[in-house]
Amino acid sequence: MTVTINLNGVARSSVATPDTPLLYVLRNDCDINSAKYGCGAAQCGACTVLLDGRPTRSCVTPCGSIGKAAVTTLEGLGTLDHLHPLQQAFIDEQAAQCGYCISGMIVAASALLASTPKPSEVEIREALAGHLCRCGTHSRIVRAVQRAAGVTA
Amino acid sequence: MNATTSRRAFLASSSALTVGFCFLPALDGHAQPASSASAPAMPPALPGSLATNRRLDGWLRINADGTVTMFTGKVEFGQGILTALTQIVGDELDVKLSRIAILSGETGSTPNEGVTSGSLSIQDSGTALRYAAAETRALLLQAASLKLGQPVDALRVDDGMVSVGSSRISYWELSNAAMLQREASASIAPKLPSRHTLVGTSVPRLDIPAKVTGGVAYVQDMRLPGMLFGRVMRPNMPRATLLSVDEATVRSMPGVVAVVRDGSFLAVAARREEQAIAAAAALRASARWSAGTALPPSGPALFSHLQAQRTVDTVVSEKGGGAVASASSSSSTVTASASATTSADSKRFAQRYTRPYMAHASIGPSCAVAQWNDGGKLQVWSHTQGVYPLRADLAKALGVPTAAITVTHKQGSGCYGHNGADDVALDAALLARATGGVPVKLQWMREDEFAAEPLGSAMVVELSASTDASGRIVDWQHDVWSHTHSTRPNDPEGCNLLASWALAKPQHPGPARNIAQPSGASDRNAVPLYVFARQRVVNHLLVDTPIRTSALRTLGAYANVFALESFIDELAGAHGADPVEFRLRHLQDARARAVIERAATLAGWQGTVARDTMGAPRPVAAGVLRGRGIGFARYKNLAVYCAVVAEVSVDTKSGAVHVERALAVADAGQIINPDGLRNQIEGGMIQSTSWTLLEQVPHDTAHLLARNWGDYAILRFPRVPAVRVDLIDRPNERSLGVGEGAQGPMAAAIGNAFAQATGRRLRDLPLLPDPVLRVLA
């Protein structure tokens, strides 16, 4: 039995059973590094990907439920050669310590900026309220999102 | 730090090489005088980690392809150390950063620098690399001088190219392996700060680009051919015994390749990750466990319970005949002392402060990859902080020689000390023994990490002090009760890997230990930097550890600084003094005074009278109250100086404490990477806000109760304070460790700000709404 998903614009297949969380299909069948296992219970945000542009917790999303929805991961937003403005901003602001939470942060921020191009600081903090960072990089993450949005802090 | 490879042992025994390098000509005009030609029986003292890793080629290799390989025993976990070390090497060698390849943390290949901890990496590894690179450059210039027929003084170096006039020759052409096969002499002085072009600048982190683009960056990203996925199954009852489990059913589940049961150790390997998770869940469902160790009571009863347990007591500081009174149970009333040894004018005060068990709570639960090869050799990839200590304990637990094991560091998520990284490495190795040479990636689930990672110990601090008529502290007593803050691998008296205690032929853990002053462990920062005529600091180390504890960032410093800085403010308040002025009254260290004064200046701190939180309580106004507080420490009394001013608001109706903003001033001596330093201090301030407002590990007398983030809340974006860091740069002072400098001062600043806002004092961490409402009532 094969599950097919539209990943970063490319059709990818997996032999995973349909109830398998999307996270494991992405990481183990599709060579995705960005989305990460953090809690398996949709509480930390490290596994966040976009499903038709909506931030979605891949650790609790069965791969069989994706259907034709477009799955976008950090790798699909940009690459080292063609950085997404958020990726560039996170580098410019050095908005990472261990970096484990950062993929989820950038993916969620990309959805925020798509709907709210010039977010206030409060809007950024609320959009990321479901994303945990343990190193205390929050202030840089907010500044990076502001930088990508072209808003002053 | 004492493991040696056979080649190092060989070199240590041949002193001839040491003699040869006493005659290196002085370069840059700044070389130290060469040591005596008659080499002493003892090898000369070498700085930093060169002392135990003496060969130049242990640290650097000049490659024919135009690159330089830098070897370090320190490892990266987001603190930016690898980037900082390349800055040091680039400056001393005169090569561009892009030429420097890094090998970090691999047994047998990198220096043994013990554990990356204690904020010591720049001091230990940076110093070694600085001297090794300076000497390597000198050797290359010496070779160039011979080749070009020009004196060394006439030579220029630019990005590995040596030139004089129109003649040039590169490092890559000059170098041969033999050139660095010698002991370092540390006789070539490193460059003066005025000659630095990389050190002191905010070079961007080398690892961030991959981390923001989904590159391979973590051990969790490893993919090896045929790799299996592993899960371990443990209960949340420490030291429980496995009575029964249905292995047969699990063996027949889809994709399951191996089920390992050894004593009470249970693990499963499967072809697909979701299959391993399902199999582990099935093991959990059928497993029956005996009760484990009896755990202490939770809640406020914990602390008097801890104070009644067996301890080893050490007086870690005694001055002026010691303090007037020994530790007594806390008193919240002012006592006018009339004891025989104090004057009638002096007053005596005493308070007790506590902090609960706290979790590392890494965002990425611990993970390791292990593979056994033919001939019984084991390769482990791990985010351990110490590859050599881990290897030693793996050898003990697995019953194989250390030479049969290679531990290679791969990054994990931030660990903030001794989390599950070492334990999962043994779990993976045990499981991989059953898979016939096929590599296994074993990932702890979130529940596993909360149930099994070593915790930061609960602590009780009792402080008492006497002041004289002028309001000066003349007498100070600090007593701290705590479990051990250090149960890392490679204890000489046991094995500190969790699974090893559960095996059919079990190991036993090493005993509770202190770490000697001045660094300390549970007594870290218990000796005040303030100057008192009489003081006595006593460390009561709890002998028994029913809840497993080990190093959590800052070790005992967070609680000791919270306690003593709160007490300083309480004493200031009892005397109607300004908290800043009161601190300065007792502080002689000029750099300490400087960070406090600068923080006060930047915060616009004007004559503030500390609230008296030891006198009769005054009514608290309703509504949202605001206040500001200051906290200070020099981490370990050896590392970074840090003063923090925090502003909080307190909602008297809900009990919510909000840290609005905080400012830190830090003095770390010569700064390697200013932005990296800021990142660490900001991070410490925000992490401390989480610890201080929210964190305590829930448990009952049999179980550790946190399973997921709903049970152990940490700070989320809406409550993160606005933080600002100001740096005092002293390039002619030695570099001081920064990674643990902010947490204690930030906690104290928050507690003191709360007191300033409300006139009431919280002495028990965390500052949750319920205790806030109780203290405001």
Tab-separated table of C-alpha atoms in Angstrom, chain B residues 11-22 39 183:
chain	number	residue	atom	x	y	z
B	11	LEU	CA	55.640	10.970	23.462
B	12	ALA	CA	55.217	11.695	27.103
B	13	SER	CA	57.985	9.245	27.799
B	14	SER	CA	60.455	10.813	25.389
B	15	SER	CA	61.675	14.080	26.757
B	16	ALA	CA	64.113	14.759	23.918
B	17	LEU	CA	61.463	16.467	21.847
B	18	THR	CA	60.670	18.805	24.710
B	19	VAL	CA	64.274	20.014	24.881
B	20	GLY	CA	64.407	20.717	21.162
B	21	PHE	CA	61.735	23.407	21.304
B	22	CYS	CA	63.194	25.523	23.987
B	39	ALA	CA	64.977	19.920	30.669
B	183	GLU	CA	55.153	18.764	21.922
